[in-house]
Tab-separated table of C-alpha atoms and ligand atoms in Angstrom:
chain	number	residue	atom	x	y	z
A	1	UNK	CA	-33.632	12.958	29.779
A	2	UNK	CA	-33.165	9.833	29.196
A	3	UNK	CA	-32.486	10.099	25.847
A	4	UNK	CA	-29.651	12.212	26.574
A	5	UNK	CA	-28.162	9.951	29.211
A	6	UNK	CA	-27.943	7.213	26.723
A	7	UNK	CA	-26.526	9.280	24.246
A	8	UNK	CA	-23.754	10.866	26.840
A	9	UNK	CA	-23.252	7.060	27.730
A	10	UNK	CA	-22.507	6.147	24.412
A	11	UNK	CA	-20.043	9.074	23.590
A	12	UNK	CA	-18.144	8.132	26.515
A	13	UNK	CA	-17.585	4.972	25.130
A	14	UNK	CA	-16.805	6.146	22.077
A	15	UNK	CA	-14.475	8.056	23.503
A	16	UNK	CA	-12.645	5.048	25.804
A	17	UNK	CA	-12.629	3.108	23.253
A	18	UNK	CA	-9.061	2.255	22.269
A	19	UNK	CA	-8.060	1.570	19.269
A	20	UNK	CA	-5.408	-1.178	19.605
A	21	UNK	CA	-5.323	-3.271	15.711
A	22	UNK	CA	-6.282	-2.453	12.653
A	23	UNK	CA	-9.810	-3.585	12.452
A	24	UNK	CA	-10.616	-0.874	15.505
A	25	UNK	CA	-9.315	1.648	13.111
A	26	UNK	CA	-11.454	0.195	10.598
A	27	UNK	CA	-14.578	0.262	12.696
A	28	UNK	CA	-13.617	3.886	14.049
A	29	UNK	CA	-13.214	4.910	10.335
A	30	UNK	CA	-16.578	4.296	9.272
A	31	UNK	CA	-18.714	6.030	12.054
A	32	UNK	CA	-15.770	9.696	11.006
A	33	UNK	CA	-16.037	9.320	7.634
A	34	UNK	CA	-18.665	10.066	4.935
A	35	UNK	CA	-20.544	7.168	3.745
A	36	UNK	CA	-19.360	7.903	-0.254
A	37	UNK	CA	-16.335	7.876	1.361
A	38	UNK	CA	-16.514	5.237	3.323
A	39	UNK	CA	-17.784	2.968	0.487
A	40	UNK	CA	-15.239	4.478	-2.303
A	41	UNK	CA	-12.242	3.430	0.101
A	42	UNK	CA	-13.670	0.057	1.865
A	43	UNK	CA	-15.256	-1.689	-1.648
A	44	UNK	CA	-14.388	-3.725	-4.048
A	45	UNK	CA	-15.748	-4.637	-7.655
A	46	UNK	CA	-17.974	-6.885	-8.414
A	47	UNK	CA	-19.364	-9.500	-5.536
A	48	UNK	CA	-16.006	-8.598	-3.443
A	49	UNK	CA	-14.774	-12.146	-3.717
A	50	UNK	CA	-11.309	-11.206	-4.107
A	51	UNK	CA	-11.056	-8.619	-1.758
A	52	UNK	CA	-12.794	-10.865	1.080
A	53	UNK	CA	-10.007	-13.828	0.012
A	54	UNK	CA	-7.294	-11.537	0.225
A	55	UNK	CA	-7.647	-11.214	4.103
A	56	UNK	CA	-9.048	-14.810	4.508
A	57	UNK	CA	-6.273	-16.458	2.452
A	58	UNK	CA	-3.819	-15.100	5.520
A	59	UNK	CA	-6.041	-16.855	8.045
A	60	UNK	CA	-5.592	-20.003	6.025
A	61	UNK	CA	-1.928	-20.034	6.318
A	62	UNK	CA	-0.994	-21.592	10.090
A	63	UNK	CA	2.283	-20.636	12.070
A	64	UNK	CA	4.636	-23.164	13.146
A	65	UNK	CA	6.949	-21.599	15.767
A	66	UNK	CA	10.208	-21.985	16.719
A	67	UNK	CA	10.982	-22.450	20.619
A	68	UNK	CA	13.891	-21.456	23.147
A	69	UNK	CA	15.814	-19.227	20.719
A	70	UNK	CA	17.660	-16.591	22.038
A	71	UNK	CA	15.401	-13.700	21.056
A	72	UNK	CA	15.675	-11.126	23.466
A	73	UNK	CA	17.525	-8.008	20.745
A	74	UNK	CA	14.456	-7.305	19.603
A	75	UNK	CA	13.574	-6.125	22.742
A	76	UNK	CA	16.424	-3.164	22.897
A	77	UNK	CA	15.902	0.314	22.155
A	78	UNK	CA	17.826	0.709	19.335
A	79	UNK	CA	17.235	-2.909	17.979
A	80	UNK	CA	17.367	-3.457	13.723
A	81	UNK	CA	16.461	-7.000	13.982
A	82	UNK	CA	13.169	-5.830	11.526
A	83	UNK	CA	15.553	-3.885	8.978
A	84	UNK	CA	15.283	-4.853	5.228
A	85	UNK	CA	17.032	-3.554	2.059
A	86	UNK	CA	15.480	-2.944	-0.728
A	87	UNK	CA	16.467	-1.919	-4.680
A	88	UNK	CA	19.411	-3.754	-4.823
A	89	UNK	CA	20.657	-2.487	-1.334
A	90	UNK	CA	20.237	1.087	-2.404
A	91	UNK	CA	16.968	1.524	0.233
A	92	UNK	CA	17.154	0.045	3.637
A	93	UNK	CA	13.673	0.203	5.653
A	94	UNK	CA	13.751	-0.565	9.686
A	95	UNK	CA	10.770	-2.615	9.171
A	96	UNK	CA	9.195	-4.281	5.943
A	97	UNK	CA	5.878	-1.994	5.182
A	98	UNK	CA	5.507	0.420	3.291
A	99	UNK	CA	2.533	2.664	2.339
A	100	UNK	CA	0.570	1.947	-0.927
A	101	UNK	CA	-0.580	4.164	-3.193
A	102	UNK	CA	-4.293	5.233	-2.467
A	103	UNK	CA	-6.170	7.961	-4.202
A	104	UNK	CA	-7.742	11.067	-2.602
A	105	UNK	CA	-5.930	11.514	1.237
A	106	UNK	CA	-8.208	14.378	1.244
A	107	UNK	CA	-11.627	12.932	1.484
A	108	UNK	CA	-9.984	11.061	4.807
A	109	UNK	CA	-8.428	14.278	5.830
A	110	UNK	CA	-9.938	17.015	3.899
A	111	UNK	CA	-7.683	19.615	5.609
A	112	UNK	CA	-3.871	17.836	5.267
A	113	UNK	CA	-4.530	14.631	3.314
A	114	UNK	CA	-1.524	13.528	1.887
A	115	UNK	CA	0.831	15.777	3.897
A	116	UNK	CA	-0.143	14.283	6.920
A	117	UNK	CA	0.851	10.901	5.333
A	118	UNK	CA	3.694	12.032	4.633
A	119	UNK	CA	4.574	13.577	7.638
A	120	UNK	CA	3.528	10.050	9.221
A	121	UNK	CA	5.907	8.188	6.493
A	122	UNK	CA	8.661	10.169	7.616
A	123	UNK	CA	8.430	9.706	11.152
A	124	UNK	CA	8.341	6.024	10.983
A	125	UNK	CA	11.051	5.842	8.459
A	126	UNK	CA	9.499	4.147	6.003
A	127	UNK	CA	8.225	4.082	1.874
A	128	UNK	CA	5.132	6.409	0.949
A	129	UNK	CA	3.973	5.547	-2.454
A	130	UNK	CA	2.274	8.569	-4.166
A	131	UNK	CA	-0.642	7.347	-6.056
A	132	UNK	CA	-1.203	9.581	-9.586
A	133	UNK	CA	-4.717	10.303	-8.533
A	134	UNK	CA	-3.313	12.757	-5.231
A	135	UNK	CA	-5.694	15.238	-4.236
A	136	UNK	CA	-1.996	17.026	-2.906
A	137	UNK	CA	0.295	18.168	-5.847
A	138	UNK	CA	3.693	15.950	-5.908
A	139	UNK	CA	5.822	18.914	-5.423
A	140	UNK	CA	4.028	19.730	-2.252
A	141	UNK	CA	4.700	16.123	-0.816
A	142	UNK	CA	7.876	16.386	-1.995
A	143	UNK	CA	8.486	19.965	0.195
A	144	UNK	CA	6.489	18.219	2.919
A	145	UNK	CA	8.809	15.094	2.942
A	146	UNK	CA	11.863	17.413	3.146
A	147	UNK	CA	11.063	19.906	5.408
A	148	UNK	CA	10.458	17.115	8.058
A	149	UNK	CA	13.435	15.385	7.503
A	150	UNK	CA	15.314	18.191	7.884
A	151	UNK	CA	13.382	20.107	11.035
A	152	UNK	CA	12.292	16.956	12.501
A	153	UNK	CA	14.075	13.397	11.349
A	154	UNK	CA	17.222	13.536	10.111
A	155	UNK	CA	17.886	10.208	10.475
A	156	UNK	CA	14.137	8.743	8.711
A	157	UNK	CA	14.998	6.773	6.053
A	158	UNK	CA	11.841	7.350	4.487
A	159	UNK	CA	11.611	7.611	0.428
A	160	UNK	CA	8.724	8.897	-1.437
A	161	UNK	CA	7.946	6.514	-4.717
A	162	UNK	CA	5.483	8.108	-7.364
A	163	UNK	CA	2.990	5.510	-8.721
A	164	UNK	CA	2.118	6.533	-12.403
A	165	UNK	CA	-1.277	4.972	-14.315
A	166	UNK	CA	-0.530	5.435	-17.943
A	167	UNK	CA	-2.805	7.729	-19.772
A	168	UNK	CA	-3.794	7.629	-23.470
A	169	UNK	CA	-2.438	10.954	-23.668
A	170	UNK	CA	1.294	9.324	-23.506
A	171	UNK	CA	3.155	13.103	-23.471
A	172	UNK	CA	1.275	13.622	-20.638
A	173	UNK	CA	2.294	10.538	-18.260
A	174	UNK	CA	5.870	11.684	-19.199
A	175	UNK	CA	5.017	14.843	-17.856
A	176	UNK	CA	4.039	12.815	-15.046
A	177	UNK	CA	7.316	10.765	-14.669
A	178	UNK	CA	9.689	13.776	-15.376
A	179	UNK	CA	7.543	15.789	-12.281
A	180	UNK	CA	8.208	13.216	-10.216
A	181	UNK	CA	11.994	12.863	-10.902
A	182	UNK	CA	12.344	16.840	-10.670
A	183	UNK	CA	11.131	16.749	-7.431
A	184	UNK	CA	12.877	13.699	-5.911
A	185	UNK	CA	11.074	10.568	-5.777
A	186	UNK	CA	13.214	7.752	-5.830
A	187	UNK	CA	11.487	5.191	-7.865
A	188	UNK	CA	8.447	4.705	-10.369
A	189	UNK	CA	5.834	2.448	-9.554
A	190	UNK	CA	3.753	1.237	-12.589
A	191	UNK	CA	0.396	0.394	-12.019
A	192	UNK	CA	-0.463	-2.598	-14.721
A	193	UNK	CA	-3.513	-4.107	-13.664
A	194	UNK	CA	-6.003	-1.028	-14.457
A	195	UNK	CA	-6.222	-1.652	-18.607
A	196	UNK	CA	-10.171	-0.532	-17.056
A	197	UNK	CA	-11.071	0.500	-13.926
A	198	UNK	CA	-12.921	-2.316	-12.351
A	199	UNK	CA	-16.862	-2.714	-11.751
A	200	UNK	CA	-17.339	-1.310	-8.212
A	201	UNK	CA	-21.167	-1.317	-8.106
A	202	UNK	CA	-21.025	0.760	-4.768
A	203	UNK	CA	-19.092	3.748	-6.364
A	204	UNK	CA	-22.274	3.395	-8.906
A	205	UNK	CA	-24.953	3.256	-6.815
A	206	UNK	CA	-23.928	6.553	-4.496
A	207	UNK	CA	-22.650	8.298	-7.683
A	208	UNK	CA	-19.282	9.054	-6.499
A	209	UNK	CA	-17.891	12.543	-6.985
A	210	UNK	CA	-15.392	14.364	-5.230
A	211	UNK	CA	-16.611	16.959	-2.892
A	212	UNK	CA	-15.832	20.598	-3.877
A	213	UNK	CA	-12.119	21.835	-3.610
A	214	UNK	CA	-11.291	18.658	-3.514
A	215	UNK	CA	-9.518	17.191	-6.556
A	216	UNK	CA	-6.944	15.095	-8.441
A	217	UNK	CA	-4.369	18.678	-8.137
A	218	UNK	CA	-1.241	16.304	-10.144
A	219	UNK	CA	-3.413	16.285	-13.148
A	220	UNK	CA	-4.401	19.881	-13.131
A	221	UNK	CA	-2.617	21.365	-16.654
A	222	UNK	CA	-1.060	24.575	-16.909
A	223	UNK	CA	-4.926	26.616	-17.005
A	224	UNK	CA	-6.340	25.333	-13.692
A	225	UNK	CA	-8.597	22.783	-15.196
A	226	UNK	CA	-8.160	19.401	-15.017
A	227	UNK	CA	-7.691	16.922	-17.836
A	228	UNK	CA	-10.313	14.456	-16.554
A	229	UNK	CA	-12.475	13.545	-13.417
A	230	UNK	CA	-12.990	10.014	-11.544
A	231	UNK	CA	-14.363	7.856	-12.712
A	232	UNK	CA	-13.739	9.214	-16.142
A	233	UNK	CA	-10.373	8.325	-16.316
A	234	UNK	CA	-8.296	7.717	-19.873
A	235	UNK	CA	-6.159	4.670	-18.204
A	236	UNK	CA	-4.165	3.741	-22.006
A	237	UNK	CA	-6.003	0.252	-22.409
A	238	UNK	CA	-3.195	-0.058	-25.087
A	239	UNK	CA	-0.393	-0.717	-22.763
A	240	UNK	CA	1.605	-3.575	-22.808
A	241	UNK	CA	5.173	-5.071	-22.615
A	242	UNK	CA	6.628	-3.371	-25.747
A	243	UNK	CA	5.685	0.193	-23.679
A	244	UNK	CA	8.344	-0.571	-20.770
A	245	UNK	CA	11.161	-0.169	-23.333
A	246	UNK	CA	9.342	3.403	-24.069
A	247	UNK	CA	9.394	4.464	-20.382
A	248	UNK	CA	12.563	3.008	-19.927
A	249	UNK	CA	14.251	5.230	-22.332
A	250	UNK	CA	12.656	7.903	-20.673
A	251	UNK	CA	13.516	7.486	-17.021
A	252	UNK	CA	16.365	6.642	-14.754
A	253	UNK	CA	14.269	5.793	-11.889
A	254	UNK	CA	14.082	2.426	-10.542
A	255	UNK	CA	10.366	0.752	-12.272
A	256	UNK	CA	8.646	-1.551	-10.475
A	257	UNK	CA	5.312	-3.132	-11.817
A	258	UNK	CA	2.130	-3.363	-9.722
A	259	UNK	CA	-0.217	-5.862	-10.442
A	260	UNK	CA	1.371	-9.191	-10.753
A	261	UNK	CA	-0.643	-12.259	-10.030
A	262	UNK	CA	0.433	-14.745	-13.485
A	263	UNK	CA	4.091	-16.152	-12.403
A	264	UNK	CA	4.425	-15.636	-16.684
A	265	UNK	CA	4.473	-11.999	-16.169
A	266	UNK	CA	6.904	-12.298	-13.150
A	267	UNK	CA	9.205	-13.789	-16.062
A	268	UNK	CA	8.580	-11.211	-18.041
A	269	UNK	CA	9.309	-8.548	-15.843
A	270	UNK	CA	12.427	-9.925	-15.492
A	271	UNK	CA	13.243	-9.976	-18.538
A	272	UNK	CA	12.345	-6.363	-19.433
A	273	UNK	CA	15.184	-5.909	-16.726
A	274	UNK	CA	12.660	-3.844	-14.119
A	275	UNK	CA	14.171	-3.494	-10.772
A	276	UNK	CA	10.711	-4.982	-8.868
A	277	UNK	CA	7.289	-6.016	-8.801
A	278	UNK	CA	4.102	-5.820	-6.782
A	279	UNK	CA	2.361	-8.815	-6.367
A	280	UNK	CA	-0.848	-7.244	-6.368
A	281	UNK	CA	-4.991	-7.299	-7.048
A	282	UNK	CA	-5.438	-3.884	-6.517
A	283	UNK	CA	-7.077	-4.816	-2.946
A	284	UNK	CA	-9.598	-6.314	-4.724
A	285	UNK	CA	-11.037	-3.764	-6.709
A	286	UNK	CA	-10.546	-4.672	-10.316
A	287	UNK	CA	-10.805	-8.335	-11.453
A	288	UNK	CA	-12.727	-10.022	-9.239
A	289	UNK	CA	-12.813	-13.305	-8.429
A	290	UNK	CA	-8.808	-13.043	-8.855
A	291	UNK	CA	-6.807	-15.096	-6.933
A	292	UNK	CA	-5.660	-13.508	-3.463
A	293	UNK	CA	-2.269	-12.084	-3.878
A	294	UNK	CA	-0.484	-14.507	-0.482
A	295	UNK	CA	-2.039	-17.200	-2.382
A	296	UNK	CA	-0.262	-16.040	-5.721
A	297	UNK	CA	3.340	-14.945	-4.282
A	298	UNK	CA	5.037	-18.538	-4.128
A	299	UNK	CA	4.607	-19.078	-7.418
A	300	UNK	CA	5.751	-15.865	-8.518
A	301	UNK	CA	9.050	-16.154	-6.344
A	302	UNK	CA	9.359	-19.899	-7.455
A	303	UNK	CA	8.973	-18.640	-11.552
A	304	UNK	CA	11.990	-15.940	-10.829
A	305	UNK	CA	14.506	-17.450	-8.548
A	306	UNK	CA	17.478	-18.360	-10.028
A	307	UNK	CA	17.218	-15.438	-12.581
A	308	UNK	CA	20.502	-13.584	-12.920
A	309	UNK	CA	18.668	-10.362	-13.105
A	310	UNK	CA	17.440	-10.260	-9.409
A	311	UNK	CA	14.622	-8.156	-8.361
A	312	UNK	CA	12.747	-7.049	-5.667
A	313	UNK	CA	9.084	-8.821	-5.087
A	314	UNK	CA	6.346	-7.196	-2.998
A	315	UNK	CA	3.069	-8.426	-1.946
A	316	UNK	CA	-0.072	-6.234	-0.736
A	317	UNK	CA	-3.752	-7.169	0.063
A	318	UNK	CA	-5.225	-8.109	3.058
A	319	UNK	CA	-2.226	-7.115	5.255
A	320	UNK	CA	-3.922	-6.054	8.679
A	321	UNK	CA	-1.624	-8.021	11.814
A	322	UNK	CA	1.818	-8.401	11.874
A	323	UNK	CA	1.481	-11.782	11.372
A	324	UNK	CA	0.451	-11.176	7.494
A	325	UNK	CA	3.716	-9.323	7.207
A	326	UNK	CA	5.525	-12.203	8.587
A	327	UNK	CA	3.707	-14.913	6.389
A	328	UNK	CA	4.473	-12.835	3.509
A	329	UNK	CA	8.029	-12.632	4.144
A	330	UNK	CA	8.316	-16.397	4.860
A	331	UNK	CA	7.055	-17.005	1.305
A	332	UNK	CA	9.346	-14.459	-0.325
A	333	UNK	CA	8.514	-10.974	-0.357
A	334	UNK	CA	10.724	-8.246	0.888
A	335	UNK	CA	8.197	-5.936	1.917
A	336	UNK	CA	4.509	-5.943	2.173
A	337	UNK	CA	2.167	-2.359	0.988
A	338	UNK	CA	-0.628	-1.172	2.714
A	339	UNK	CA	-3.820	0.414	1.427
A	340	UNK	CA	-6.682	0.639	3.649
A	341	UNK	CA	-5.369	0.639	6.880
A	342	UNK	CA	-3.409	3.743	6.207
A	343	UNK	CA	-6.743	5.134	4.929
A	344	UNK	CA	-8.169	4.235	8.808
A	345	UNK	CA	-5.617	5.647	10.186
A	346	UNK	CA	-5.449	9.290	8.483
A	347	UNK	CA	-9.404	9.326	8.472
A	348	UNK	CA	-9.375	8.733	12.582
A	349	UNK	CA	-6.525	10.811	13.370
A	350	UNK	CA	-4.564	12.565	10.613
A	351	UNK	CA	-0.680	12.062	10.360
A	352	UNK	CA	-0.917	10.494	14.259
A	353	UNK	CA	-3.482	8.471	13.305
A	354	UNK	CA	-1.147	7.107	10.497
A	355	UNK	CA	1.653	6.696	12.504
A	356	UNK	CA	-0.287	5.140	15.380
A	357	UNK	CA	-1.444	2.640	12.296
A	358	UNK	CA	2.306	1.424	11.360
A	359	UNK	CA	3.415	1.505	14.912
A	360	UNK	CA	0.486	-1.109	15.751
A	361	UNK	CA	1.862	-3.247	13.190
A	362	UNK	CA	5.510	-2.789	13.504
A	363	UNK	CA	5.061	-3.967	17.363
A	364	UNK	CA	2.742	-7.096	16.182
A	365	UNK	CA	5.332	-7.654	13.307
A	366	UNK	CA	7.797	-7.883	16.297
A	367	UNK	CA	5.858	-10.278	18.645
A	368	UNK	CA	5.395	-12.828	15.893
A	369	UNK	CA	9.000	-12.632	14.933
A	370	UNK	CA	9.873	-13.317	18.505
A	371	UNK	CA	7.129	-15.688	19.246
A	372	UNK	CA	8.478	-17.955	15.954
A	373	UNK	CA	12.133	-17.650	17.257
A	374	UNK	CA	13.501	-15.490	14.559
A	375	UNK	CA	16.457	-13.039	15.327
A	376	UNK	CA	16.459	-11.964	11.788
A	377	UNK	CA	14.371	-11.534	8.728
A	378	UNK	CA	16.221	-14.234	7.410
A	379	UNK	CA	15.499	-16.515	9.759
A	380	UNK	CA	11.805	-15.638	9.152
A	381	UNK	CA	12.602	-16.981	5.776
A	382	UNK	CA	14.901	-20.320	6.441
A	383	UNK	CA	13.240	-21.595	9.661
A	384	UNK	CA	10.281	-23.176	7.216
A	385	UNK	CA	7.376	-21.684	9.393
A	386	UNK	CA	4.936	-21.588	7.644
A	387	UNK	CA	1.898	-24.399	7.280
A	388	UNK	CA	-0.361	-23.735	4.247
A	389	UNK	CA	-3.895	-25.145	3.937
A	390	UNK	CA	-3.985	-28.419	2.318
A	391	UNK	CA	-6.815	-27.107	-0.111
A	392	UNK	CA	-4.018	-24.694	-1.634
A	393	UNK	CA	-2.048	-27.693	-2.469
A	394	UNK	CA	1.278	-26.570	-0.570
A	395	UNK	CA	1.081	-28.472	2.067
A	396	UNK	CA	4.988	-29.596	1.571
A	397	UNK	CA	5.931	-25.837	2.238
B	401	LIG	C1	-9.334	3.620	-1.886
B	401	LIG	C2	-8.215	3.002	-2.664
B	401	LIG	C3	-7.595	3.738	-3.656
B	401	LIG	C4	-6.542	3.168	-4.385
B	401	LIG	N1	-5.897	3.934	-5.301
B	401	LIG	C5	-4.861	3.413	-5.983
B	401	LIG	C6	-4.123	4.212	-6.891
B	401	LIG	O1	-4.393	5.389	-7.066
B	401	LIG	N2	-3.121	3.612	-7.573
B	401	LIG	C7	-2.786	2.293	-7.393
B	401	LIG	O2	-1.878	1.797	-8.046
B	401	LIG	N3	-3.444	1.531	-6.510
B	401	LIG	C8	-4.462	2.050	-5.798
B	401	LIG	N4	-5.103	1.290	-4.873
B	401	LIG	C9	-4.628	-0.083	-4.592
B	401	LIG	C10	-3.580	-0.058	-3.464
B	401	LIG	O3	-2.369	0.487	-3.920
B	401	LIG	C11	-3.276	-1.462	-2.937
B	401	LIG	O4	-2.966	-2.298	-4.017
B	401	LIG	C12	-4.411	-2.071	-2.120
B	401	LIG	O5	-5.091	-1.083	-1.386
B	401	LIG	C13	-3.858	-3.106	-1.161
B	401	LIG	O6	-4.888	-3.734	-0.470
B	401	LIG	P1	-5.343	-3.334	1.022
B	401	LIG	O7	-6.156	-2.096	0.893
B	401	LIG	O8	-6.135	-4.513	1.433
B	401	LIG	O9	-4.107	-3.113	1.855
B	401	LIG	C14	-6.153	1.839	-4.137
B	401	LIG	C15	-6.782	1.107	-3.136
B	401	LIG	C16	-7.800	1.675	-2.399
B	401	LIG	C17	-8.437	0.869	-1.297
């Protein structure tokens, strides 16, 4: 009896529990999901250096507010005080986050996976990235995405992106590209930091497989069977600069690189004339011991300003409070990417669960811009807020 009173107890505090930051999403994630699961989408490779520093390099970085600044827009209905543009003003977003590409929506959702992201995306107007490795075929997302624009939000100005890994099999990733195209998306995200797919001991030790009728569906060929399973995966270790020019000549769609930590390859990328980069470590789960990506973006934005060729940078990793967004803005970025905490979010609750995950940050993205007296992105980027940790050696910034 008293077992079952305890129990009871416990369920009803499960069940008060609210979930009010990302972390509580986190914690609520790993008693739903699977532990495979739970381990594929929360590890990194190696000792997890880089994806611990990745969150801890935020903490590092101190606020230094402004004070009695008019900032009372942001509290009306209809306020845009949060609104970026992206792509050379050809994308504006009402607030700077945008969902990164993850693999496998289905093992957090087995029953909507990446439709309920993107029904999410759409109702909070913002980017979803479609990773390659989907377990939802790109044309569906691509209905999805439609069909709730046009029943529910007419006025989301949510994109879908389509993030391709490059295979060895090189007619096949441009069967990849020209899918995507077909069905919409508005811009190709390449992912360049996966020449091998990292070391994630975790992944090893539980002997990761997808559960049945669950798979990667975008790289199912034309006789139901699919070219290759996780973690077998034919990423083209070849890859390098000289292949841009190939995709280039192959696509319209805007390219942005994923994976940038060396300001020399920011250069680069400018030069190969790409339209944006990612200033990214995979959330930790390829080279460890990598530096964490807040740490790496002023460097990156210091080795491309002044380029003629302007392009977009992004940062993701460790992004969990709405301070993070701001920090990252204040050292350059136009938008941060989430992983993870979209992962929490659909595993808790589906597409609300999602939505309830950018909502949390949009309204602590908000409170931080107010509580550092900015009326405007800009000013989050002019009003020199930002105090870095004298061990990073930018303590003039
Ligand atoms: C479970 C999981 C799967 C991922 N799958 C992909 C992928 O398919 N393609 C890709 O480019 N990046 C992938 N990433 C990396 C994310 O796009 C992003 O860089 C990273 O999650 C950001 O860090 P965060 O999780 O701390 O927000 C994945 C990350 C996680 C956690």
């Amino acid at each position: 009896m008293q077992d079952v009173k305890e129990e009871v107890g416990k369920c009803q505090k499960k069940l008060r529990r609210a979930l009010l930051n990302i972390e509580d999403y986190h914690q609520q994630a790993k008693e739903t999901l699977q532990q495979m699961a739970y381990d594929y989408y929360s590890s990194g490779s190696d000792d997890q250096l880089t994806l611990i520093d990745n969150q801890a390099a935020f903490r590092r970085i101190k606020l230094r507010p402004k004070i009695l600044i008019d900032v009372s827009s942001h509290l009306s209905i209809d306020s845009t005080n949060c609104k970026v543009q992206l792509l050379n003003s050809t994308t504006t977003i009402p607030f700077p986050c945008i969902i990164a590409p993850t693999a496998f929506h289905r093992l957090a959702n087995s029953e909507h996976g990446e439709l309920a992201t993107v029904r999410a995306a759409v109702a909070c107007s913002t980017i979803m990235c479609v990773s390659t490795v989907a377990t939802t075929r790109m044309e569906l997302i691509a209905d999805e995405y439609r069909r709730q624009i046009k029943d529910n939000y007419p006025d989301s100005h949510s994109q879908l992106w389509y993030q391709l890994y490059v295979f060895t099999n090189r007619q096949y990733s441009q069967n990849l590209i020209k899918r995507a195209e077909k069905c919409g998306y508005k811009a190709l995200v390449i992912t360049v930091d996966a020449c091998e797919l990292g070391n994630r001991e975790l992944d090893i030790h539980n002997n990761f497989s997808l559960p049945d009728g669950i798979r990667a569906e975008n790289l199912i060929d034309d006789n139901n069977i699919l070219a290759f399973d996780y973690p077998n995966v034919p990423y083209d270790s070849s890859l390098s600069w000289k292949d841009l020019n190939w995709i280039r000549s192959i696509t319209s769609l805007p390219i942005i690189l994923k994976g940038i930590i060396h300001p020399d390859d920011a250069r680069e990328a400018v030069k190969h004339g790409v339209q944006g980069i990612i200033v990214s470590n995979h959330g930790g789960r390829q080279l460890d011991t990598c530096q964490s990506t807040i740490d790496a973006l002023p460097d990156i934005v210091k080795a491309v300003a002044g380029s003629s060729h302007q392009i977009d940078i992004y940062v993701d990793g460790g992004i969990r409070r709405g301070t993070d967004i701001l920090k990252s803005i204040a050292l350059g970025a136009k938008a941060v990417l989430i992983g993870r905490p979209v992962l929490w979010g659909l595993a808790v609750d589906g597409e609300q669960g999602v939505r309830n995950v950018l909502e949390i940050l949009k309204r602590e993205f908000r409170v931080a811009m107010m509580l550092c007296g900015c009326q405007t992105i800009d000013d989050i980027r002019n009003n020199n807020l930002l105090v870095m940790n004298k061990n990073n050696n930018r303590s003039k910034l």
